[in-house]
PDB file of C-alpha atoms in Angstrom:
ATOM      1  CA  UNK B  99      -5.101  11.816 -28.057  1.00 77.00           C
ATOM      2  CA  UNK B 100      -2.595  10.426 -26.366  1.00 85.00           C
ATOM      3  CA  UNK B 101      -2.947   7.510 -24.943  1.00 91.00           C
ATOM      4  CA  UNK B 102      -1.248   4.274 -23.503  1.00 95.00           C
ATOM      5  CA  UNK B 103      -3.281   1.012 -22.628  1.00 96.00           C
ATOM      6  CA  UNK B 104      -1.822  -2.176 -20.373  1.00 97.00           C
ATOM      7  CA  UNK B 105      -5.283  -4.394 -20.942  1.00 96.00           C
ATOM      8  CA  UNK B 106      -3.919  -6.526 -17.796  1.00 95.00           C
ATOM      9  CA  UNK B 107      -4.220  -5.545 -14.476  1.00 94.00           C
ATOM     10  CA  UNK B 108      -2.258  -8.796 -12.991  1.00 96.00           C
ATOM     11  CA  UNK B 109      -0.282 -11.337 -14.737  1.00 97.00           C
ATOM     12  CA  UNK B 110       0.690 -14.179 -12.416  1.00 97.00           C
ATOM     13  CA  UNK B 111       3.345 -16.880 -13.808  1.00 97.00           C
ATOM     14  CA  UNK B 112       5.442 -19.744 -12.521  1.00 97.00           C
ATOM     15  CA  UNK B 113       9.728 -18.718 -12.466  1.00 97.00           C
ATOM     16  CA  UNK B 114      10.848 -19.764 -15.448  1.00 97.00           C
ATOM     17  CA  UNK B 115       7.943 -19.425 -17.526  1.00 97.00           C
ATOM     18  CA  UNK B 116       7.834 -16.962 -20.070  1.00 97.00           C
ATOM     19  CA  UNK B 117       6.071 -13.403 -20.054  1.00 97.00           C
ATOM     20  CA  UNK B 118       4.566 -11.161 -21.943  1.00 97.00           C
ATOM     21  CA  UNK B 119       3.089  -7.714 -20.652  1.00 98.00           C
ATOM     22  CA  UNK B 120       1.599  -6.298 -22.949  1.00 98.00           C
ATOM     23  CA  UNK B 121       1.382  -2.168 -24.215  1.00 98.00           C
ATOM     24  CA  UNK B 122      -0.306  -0.444 -26.790  1.00 97.00           C
ATOM     25  CA  UNK B 123      -0.596   3.216 -27.539  1.00 96.00           C
ATOM     26  CA  UNK B 124      -2.170   6.062 -29.452  1.00 94.00           C
ATOM     27  CA  UNK B 125      -0.289   9.413 -30.372  1.00 90.00           C
ATOM     28  CA  UNK B 126       0.068  11.120 -33.595  1.00 83.00           C
ATOM     29  CA  UNK B 127       3.679  11.648 -34.284  1.00 81.00           C
ATOM     30  CA  UNK B 128       7.094   9.608 -33.404  1.00 81.00           C
ATOM     31  CA  UNK B 129       6.675   8.780 -29.567  1.00 88.00           C
ATOM     32  CA  UNK B 130       9.109   7.858 -27.159  1.00 89.00           C
ATOM     33  CA  UNK B 131       7.971   4.863 -25.179  1.00 93.00           C
ATOM     34  CA  UNK B 132       9.931   3.703 -22.049  1.00 94.00           C
ATOM     35  CA  UNK B 133       9.086   0.728 -19.642  1.00 96.00           C
ATOM     36  CA  UNK B 134       9.093   1.711 -15.449  1.00 95.00           C
ATOM     37  CA  UNK B 135       9.245  -0.853 -13.008  1.00 95.00           C
ATOM     38  CA  UNK B 136       8.062  -0.340  -9.409  1.00 92.00           C
ATOM     39  CA  UNK B 137       9.354  -2.818  -6.788  1.00 93.00           C
ATOM     40  CA  UNK B 138       7.630  -3.490  -3.491  1.00 89.00           C
ATOM     41  CA  UNK B 139       8.606  -0.131  -1.105  1.00 83.00           C
ATOM     42  CA  UNK B 140      10.623   1.186  -3.902  1.00 88.00           C
ATOM     43  CA  UNK B 141      10.603   4.018  -6.129  1.00 90.00           C
ATOM     44  CA  UNK B 142       9.643   4.100  -9.837  1.00 91.00           C
ATOM     45  CA  UNK B 143      12.575   3.569 -12.025  1.00 91.00           C
ATOM     46  CA  UNK B 144      13.538   2.973 -15.956  1.00 91.00           C
ATOM     47  CA  UNK B 145      13.268  -0.418 -16.880  1.00 94.00           C
ATOM     48  CA  UNK B 146      14.167   0.241 -20.339  1.00 91.00           C
ATOM     49  CA  UNK B 147      13.580   2.705 -23.417  1.00 89.00           C
ATOM     50  CA  UNK B 148      12.809   1.983 -26.778  1.00 85.00           C
ATOM     51  CA  UNK B 149      15.178   4.185 -28.696  1.00 81.00           C
ATOM     52  CA  UNK B 150      18.295   2.209 -26.629  1.00 80.00           C
ATOM     53  CA  UNK B 151      17.102  -1.386 -28.124  1.00 75.00           C
ATOM     54  CA  UNK B 152      19.093  -3.195 -25.440  1.00 79.00           C
ATOM     55  CA  UNK B 153      18.249  -6.050 -22.491  1.00 82.00           C
ATOM     56  CA  UNK B 154      17.589  -4.914 -18.792  1.00 86.00           C
ATOM     57  CA  UNK B 155      17.639  -7.887 -16.590  1.00 91.00           C
ATOM     58  CA  UNK B 156      16.506 -10.008 -19.127  1.00 92.00           C
ATOM     59  CA  UNK B 157      13.409  -7.941 -20.233  1.00 95.00           C
ATOM     60  CA  UNK B 158      13.415  -6.967 -24.181  1.00 94.00           C
ATOM     61  CA  UNK B 159      10.547  -3.948 -25.983  1.00 94.00           C
ATOM     62  CA  UNK B 160       9.966  -3.957 -29.285  1.00 89.00           C
ATOM     63  CA  UNK B 161       8.540  -0.761 -30.824  1.00 91.00           C
ATOM     64  CA  UNK B 162       6.074  -2.287 -33.278  1.00 92.00           C
ATOM     65  CA  UNK B 163       4.651   1.233 -35.060  1.00 90.00           C
ATOM     66  CA  UNK B 164       2.343  -0.978 -37.387  1.00 91.00           C
ATOM     67  CA  UNK B 165       0.530  -2.350 -34.103  1.00 93.00           C
ATOM     68  CA  UNK B 166       1.116   0.719 -31.960  1.00 94.00           C
ATOM     69  CA  UNK B 167       2.728  -1.507 -29.514  1.00 95.00           C
ATOM     70  CA  UNK B 168       5.499  -2.008 -26.755  1.00 96.00           C
ATOM     71  CA  UNK B 169       5.364  -5.235 -25.328  1.00 97.00           C
ATOM     72  CA  UNK B 170       7.882  -6.446 -22.945  1.00 97.00           C
ATOM     73  CA  UNK B 171       9.096  -9.299 -22.682  1.00 96.00           C
ATOM     74  CA  UNK B 172      11.156 -12.148 -20.736  1.00 97.00           C
ATOM     75  CA  UNK B 173      11.492 -15.251 -21.925  1.00 96.00           C
ATOM     76  CA  UNK B 174      12.398 -16.762 -18.197  1.00 97.00           C
ATOM     77  CA  UNK B 175      10.565 -15.219 -15.672  1.00 97.00           C
ATOM     78  CA  UNK B 176      12.389 -14.973 -11.838  1.00 97.00           C
ATOM     79  CA  UNK B 177      10.732 -14.383  -8.655  1.00 97.00           C
ATOM     80  CA  UNK B 178      12.767 -11.087  -8.188  1.00 96.00           C
ATOM     81  CA  UNK B 179      10.885  -9.922 -11.081  1.00 97.00           C
ATOM     82  CA  UNK B 180       7.646  -9.858  -9.207  1.00 97.00           C
ATOM     83  CA  UNK B 181       6.692  -5.654  -9.042  1.00 96.00           C
ATOM     84  CA  UNK B 182       4.261  -3.249 -10.748  1.00 95.00           C
ATOM     85  CA  UNK B 183       5.028  -2.670 -14.767  1.00 97.00           C
ATOM     86  CA  UNK B 184       3.886   0.817 -16.444  1.00 96.00           C
ATOM     87  CA  UNK B 185       4.290   1.500 -20.193  1.00 97.00           C
ATOM     88  CA  UNK B 186       4.852   5.094 -20.641  1.00 95.00           C
ATOM     89  CA  UNK B 187       4.843   7.767 -23.778  1.00 93.00           C
ATOM     90  CA  UNK B 188       6.703  10.481 -24.356  1.00 89.00           C
ATOM     91  CA  UNK B 189       6.033  12.756 -27.171  1.00 82.00           C
ATOM     92  CA  UNK B 190       8.738  14.344 -29.292  1.00 73.00           C
ATOM     93  CA  UNK B 191      10.039  17.504 -27.690  1.00 69.00           C
ATOM     94  CA  UNK B 192       7.493  17.601 -25.056  1.00 71.00           C
ATOM     95  CA  UNK B 193      10.614  18.487 -22.514  1.00 70.00           C
ATOM     96  CA  UNK B 194      10.456  14.365 -20.938  1.00 78.00           C
ATOM     97  CA  UNK B 195       6.503  14.466 -19.748  1.00 85.00           C
ATOM     98  CA  UNK B 196       4.853  11.131 -19.753  1.00 90.00           C
ATOM     99  CA  UNK B 197       2.112   9.215 -19.820  1.00 91.00           C
ATOM    100  CA  UNK B 198       1.068   6.338 -18.196  1.00 94.00           C
ATOM    101  CA  UNK B 199      -0.427   2.798 -18.641  1.00 95.00           C
ATOM    102  CA  UNK B 200      -2.459   1.893 -15.642  1.00 94.00           C
ATOM    103  CA  UNK B 201       0.352  -0.895 -14.741  1.00 95.00           C
ATOM    104  CA  UNK B 202       0.501  -4.677 -14.966  1.00 96.00           C
ATOM    105  CA  UNK B 203       1.375  -6.255 -11.432  1.00 96.00           C
ATOM    106  CA  UNK B 204       3.239  -9.502 -12.681  1.00 97.00           C
ATOM    107  CA  UNK B 205       3.481 -12.133  -9.898  1.00 97.00           C
ATOM    108  CA  UNK B 206       6.191 -14.416 -10.098  1.00 98.00           C
ATOM    109  CA  UNK B 207       5.573 -17.815  -8.230  1.00 97.00           C
ATOM    110  CA  UNK B 208       8.041 -19.869  -7.298  1.00 95.00           C
TER     111      UNK B 208
ATOM    112  CA  UNK Z1156      22.839   8.136 -10.945  1.00 70.00           C
ATOM    113  CA  UNK Z1157      20.541  10.831 -11.206  1.00 78.00           C
ATOM    114  CA  UNK Z1158      19.095  11.351  -7.649  1.00 90.00           C
ATOM    115  CA  UNK Z1159      15.207  12.781  -6.918  1.00 94.00           C
ATOM    116  CA  UNK Z1160      14.442  13.377  -3.325  1.00 95.00           C
ATOM    117  CA  UNK Z1161      10.937  14.388  -2.406  1.00 96.00           C
ATOM    118  CA  UNK Z1162      10.115  15.275   1.037  1.00 96.00           C
ATOM    119  CA  UNK Z1163       8.044  14.302   3.601  1.00 96.00           C
ATOM    120  CA  UNK Z1164       7.242  11.369   2.727  1.00 95.00           C
ATOM    121  CA  UNK Z1165       4.051  10.850   4.363  1.00 95.00           C
ATOM    122  CA  UNK Z1166       2.073  13.692   6.132  1.00 95.00           C
ATOM    123  CA  UNK Z1167      -0.960  13.405   8.183  1.00 96.00           C
ATOM    124  CA  UNK Z1168      -2.998  16.440   8.748  1.00 93.00           C
ATOM    125  CA  UNK Z1169      -6.207  17.974   9.361  1.00 95.00           C
ATOM    126  CA  UNK Z1170      -8.862  19.213   6.937  1.00 95.00           C
ATOM    127  CA  UNK Z1171      -8.059  22.806   5.902  1.00 95.00           C
ATOM    128  CA  UNK Z1172      -4.445  22.501   6.791  1.00 94.00           C
ATOM    129  CA  UNK Z1173      -1.960  23.646   3.742  1.00 96.00           C
ATOM    130  CA  UNK Z1174       0.609  20.980   3.228  1.00 96.00           C
ATOM    131  CA  UNK Z1175       4.128  21.716   0.902  1.00 97.00           C
ATOM    132  CA  UNK Z1176       5.672  19.058  -0.861  1.00 97.00           C
ATOM    133  CA  UNK Z1177       9.411  19.299  -1.686  1.00 97.00           C
ATOM    134  CA  UNK Z1178      10.997  17.599  -4.780  1.00 96.00           C
ATOM    135  CA  UNK Z1179      14.915  18.379  -4.973  1.00 96.00           C
ATOM    136  CA  UNK Z1180      17.611  16.984  -7.928  1.00 94.00           C
ATOM    137  CA  UNK Z1181      20.496  15.975  -5.774  1.00 93.00           C
ATOM    138  CA  UNK Z1182      23.217  15.589  -8.230  1.00 89.00           C
ATOM    139  CA  UNK Z1183      21.826  17.962 -11.182  1.00 90.00           C
ATOM    140  CA  UNK Z1184      20.018  20.968 -12.309  1.00 89.00           C
ATOM    141  CA  UNK Z1185      16.405  20.338 -14.081  1.00 88.00           C
ATOM    142  CA  UNK Z1186      14.813  22.935 -15.081  1.00 86.00           C
ATOM    143  CA  UNK Z1187      11.648  20.869 -16.222  1.00 89.00           C
ATOM    144  CA  UNK Z1188      10.194  18.675 -13.004  1.00 93.00           C
ATOM    145  CA  UNK Z1189       6.981  16.979 -13.063  1.00 94.00           C
ATOM    146  CA  UNK Z1190       4.314  16.302 -10.526  1.00 96.00           C
ATOM    147  CA  UNK Z1191       1.945  12.791 -10.735  1.00 96.00           C
ATOM    148  CA  UNK Z1192      -0.813  11.373  -8.615  1.00 95.00           C
ATOM    149  CA  UNK Z1193      -1.441   8.249  -8.069  1.00 91.00           C
ATOM    150  CA  UNK Z1194      -4.194   6.845  -6.451  1.00 85.00           C
ATOM    151  CA  UNK Z1195      -4.621   3.239  -4.837  1.00 80.00           C
ATOM    152  CA  UNK Z1196      -3.819   0.560  -7.295  1.00 76.00           C
ATOM    153  CA  UNK Z1197      -4.151   3.154 -10.511  1.00 82.00           C
ATOM    154  CA  UNK Z1198      -1.774   4.667 -12.793  1.00 87.00           C
ATOM    155  CA  UNK Z1199       0.580   7.982 -12.636  1.00 91.00           C
ATOM    156  CA  UNK Z1200      -1.531  10.679 -13.065  1.00 93.00           C
ATOM    157  CA  UNK Z1201       0.277  13.739 -14.788  1.00 93.00           C
ATOM    158  CA  UNK Z1202      -0.956  16.772 -12.686  1.00 95.00           C
ATOM    159  CA  UNK Z1203       1.503  19.825 -13.830  1.00 95.00           C
ATOM    160  CA  UNK Z1204       4.607  20.693 -15.304  1.00 92.00           C
ATOM    161  CA  UNK Z1205       6.821  22.654 -13.033  1.00 91.00           C
ATOM    162  CA  UNK Z1206       9.048  25.321 -14.832  1.00 86.00           C
ATOM    163  CA  UNK Z1207      12.056  27.006 -13.295  1.00 86.00           C
ATOM    164  CA  UNK Z1208      11.638  30.721 -13.716  1.00 84.00           C
ATOM    165  CA  UNK Z1209       8.295  30.842 -15.037  1.00 86.00           C
ATOM    166  CA  UNK Z1210       4.726  29.559 -13.932  1.00 89.00           C
ATOM    167  CA  UNK Z1211       3.865  25.652 -13.930  1.00 92.00           C
ATOM    168  CA  UNK Z1212       1.772  24.275 -16.526  1.00 92.00           C
ATOM    169  CA  UNK Z1213      -0.919  22.319 -15.154  1.00 95.00           C
ATOM    170  CA  UNK Z1214      -3.149  19.505 -17.269  1.00 93.00           C
ATOM    171  CA  UNK Z1215      -6.401  19.738 -17.737  1.00 92.00           C
ATOM    172  CA  UNK Z1216      -8.613  19.398 -14.813  1.00 93.00           C
ATOM    173  CA  UNK Z1217      -6.076  20.086 -12.807  1.00 95.00           C
ATOM    174  CA  UNK Z1218      -6.762  23.142  -9.886  1.00 94.00           C
ATOM    175  CA  UNK Z1219      -3.958  25.439  -9.974  1.00 93.00           C
ATOM    176  CA  UNK Z1220      -5.576  27.264  -7.381  1.00 94.00           C
ATOM    177  CA  UNK Z1221      -5.623  24.359  -5.551  1.00 96.00           C
ATOM    178  CA  UNK Z1222      -2.268  22.436  -5.881  1.00 97.00           C
ATOM    179  CA  UNK Z1223       0.539  25.668  -6.380  1.00 96.00           C
ATOM    180  CA  UNK Z1224       3.767  24.593  -7.796  1.00 95.00           C
ATOM    181  CA  UNK Z1225       7.039  26.980  -7.564  1.00 92.00           C
ATOM    182  CA  UNK Z1226      10.432  26.254  -8.742  1.00 91.00           C
ATOM    183  CA  UNK Z1227      12.300  28.522  -7.772  1.00 84.00           C
ATOM    184  CA  UNK Z1228      15.633  27.171  -8.651  1.00 90.00           C
ATOM    185  CA  UNK Z1229      17.230  24.833 -10.783  1.00 91.00           C
ATOM    186  CA  UNK Z1230      17.241  21.803  -8.262  1.00 93.00           C
ATOM    187  CA  UNK Z1231      13.809  22.428  -5.828  1.00 95.00           C
ATOM    188  CA  UNK Z1232      10.393  22.395  -6.907  1.00 95.00           C
ATOM    189  CA  UNK Z1233       7.213  22.660  -4.481  1.00 96.00           C
ATOM    190  CA  UNK Z1234       3.733  21.192  -4.489  1.00 97.00           C
ATOM    191  CA  UNK Z1235       1.657  23.233  -1.935  1.00 97.00           C
ATOM    192  CA  UNK Z1236      -2.205  21.349  -1.417  1.00 97.00           C
ATOM    193  CA  UNK Z1237      -3.857  24.881  -0.089  1.00 96.00           C
ATOM    194  CA  UNK Z1238      -6.471  23.971   2.227  1.00 95.00           C
ATOM    195  CA  UNK Z1239      -6.677  20.370   1.881  1.00 94.00           C
ATOM    196  CA  UNK Z1240      -9.978  18.258   2.375  1.00 94.00           C
ATOM    197  CA  UNK Z1241     -10.328  14.535   2.245  1.00 94.00           C
ATOM    198  CA  UNK Z1242     -10.472  14.216  -0.945  1.00 94.00           C
ATOM    199  CA  UNK Z1243      -7.067  15.023  -1.498  1.00 95.00           C
ATOM    200  CA  UNK Z1244      -5.558  12.226   0.150  1.00 95.00           C
ATOM    201  CA  UNK Z1245      -2.938  10.972  -2.773  1.00 94.00           C
ATOM    202  CA  UNK Z1246       0.575   9.750  -3.298  1.00 95.00           C
ATOM    203  CA  UNK Z1247       2.665  12.562  -4.643  1.00 97.00           C
ATOM    204  CA  UNK Z1248       5.118  11.934  -6.953  1.00 96.00           C
ATOM    205  CA  UNK Z1249       7.634  13.959  -8.594  1.00 96.00           C
ATOM    206  CA  UNK Z1250      10.481  13.386 -11.520  1.00 94.00           C
ATOM    207  CA  UNK Z1251      12.864  15.017 -13.370  1.00 91.00           C
ATOM    208  CA  UNK Z1252      15.520  14.779 -15.373  1.00 82.00           C
ATOM    209  CA  UNK Z1253      19.290  16.485 -16.336  1.00 80.00           C
ATOM    210  CA  UNK Z1254      18.881  19.645 -18.728  1.00 70.00           C
ATOM    211  CA  UNK Z1255      20.174  18.188 -22.288  1.00 62.00           C
ATOM    212  CA  UNK Z1256      19.807  20.647 -25.183  1.00 55.00           C
ATOM    213  CA  UNK Z1257      17.423  18.401 -28.266  1.00 51.00           C
ATOM    214  CA  UNK Z1258      17.256  15.153 -26.126  1.00 56.00           C
ATOM    215  CA  UNK Z1259      14.679  13.352 -24.432  1.00 62.00           C
ATOM    216  CA  UNK Z1260      16.121  12.238 -20.633  1.00 71.00           C
ATOM    217  CA  UNK Z1261      14.408   9.485 -19.103  1.00 80.00           C
ATOM    218  CA  UNK Z1262      12.814  11.007 -15.905  1.00 86.00           C
ATOM    219  CA  UNK Z1263      14.270   9.582 -12.719  1.00 90.00           C
ATOM    220  CA  UNK Z1264      11.595   9.738  -9.724  1.00 94.00           C
ATOM    221  CA  UNK Z1265      11.669  10.759  -5.901  1.00 95.00           C
ATOM    222  CA  UNK Z1266      10.228   8.083  -3.198  1.00 94.00           C
ATOM    223  CA  UNK Z1267       6.811  10.142  -3.611  1.00 95.00           C
ATOM    224  CA  UNK Z1268       4.442  12.098  -0.589  1.00 96.00           C
ATOM    225  CA  UNK Z1269       1.842   9.923   0.693  1.00 95.00           C
ATOM    226  CA  UNK Z1270      -0.910  12.879   1.846  1.00 96.00           C
ATOM    227  CA  UNK Z1271      -3.545  11.965   4.087  1.00 95.00           C
ATOM    228  CA  UNK Z1272      -6.106  14.206   5.252  1.00 94.00           C
ATOM    229  CA  UNK Z1273      -8.549  13.636   8.341  1.00 92.00           C
TER     230      UNK Z1273
END
């Protein structure tokens, strides 16, 4: 069965501290993994995808097939990073259909 | 960049009313659009895949007669909640991505529609 698990509902850190938002997945095949972010009162937007292997707003995520994980990391959190973060999975040739994790609310305190 | 527009953003209506929500891709064509439902403080749950020119594909447990989907053009999909009841109150979100051959394009999301049934 396809599943995305984000074990933390809320993650609270201080500004400048490292951040790691956890994401594990279950999929029988080669999925594509995404991180979406939703800032307060804004629409859901793509943060990054594993095939791009790029850093956006200081965030990175590496796909670990052995551990079936796609954790999101940032070395130094900023207050403007406070938002809801969703990990999502899309199967190959599924036309973009996304399976979302439960979401993690990141709160960065000054 | 690719923009998805959703209308209306908020609807309040009486129980038994049917409500139509529109999802438009403003600057690209989309053969496929997706409809999600989100309960407060919960994740997005895929309801159905909207296919231009053909029937929508519904996820398990989603009533197709309750949630009618029409995708009449490459830029517009509509979700009609028929005979809505209070339990249908939720946040409905659509997404779409530009048509590309052999490519899994990231989805672009609308702002969502908050539906409140009294």
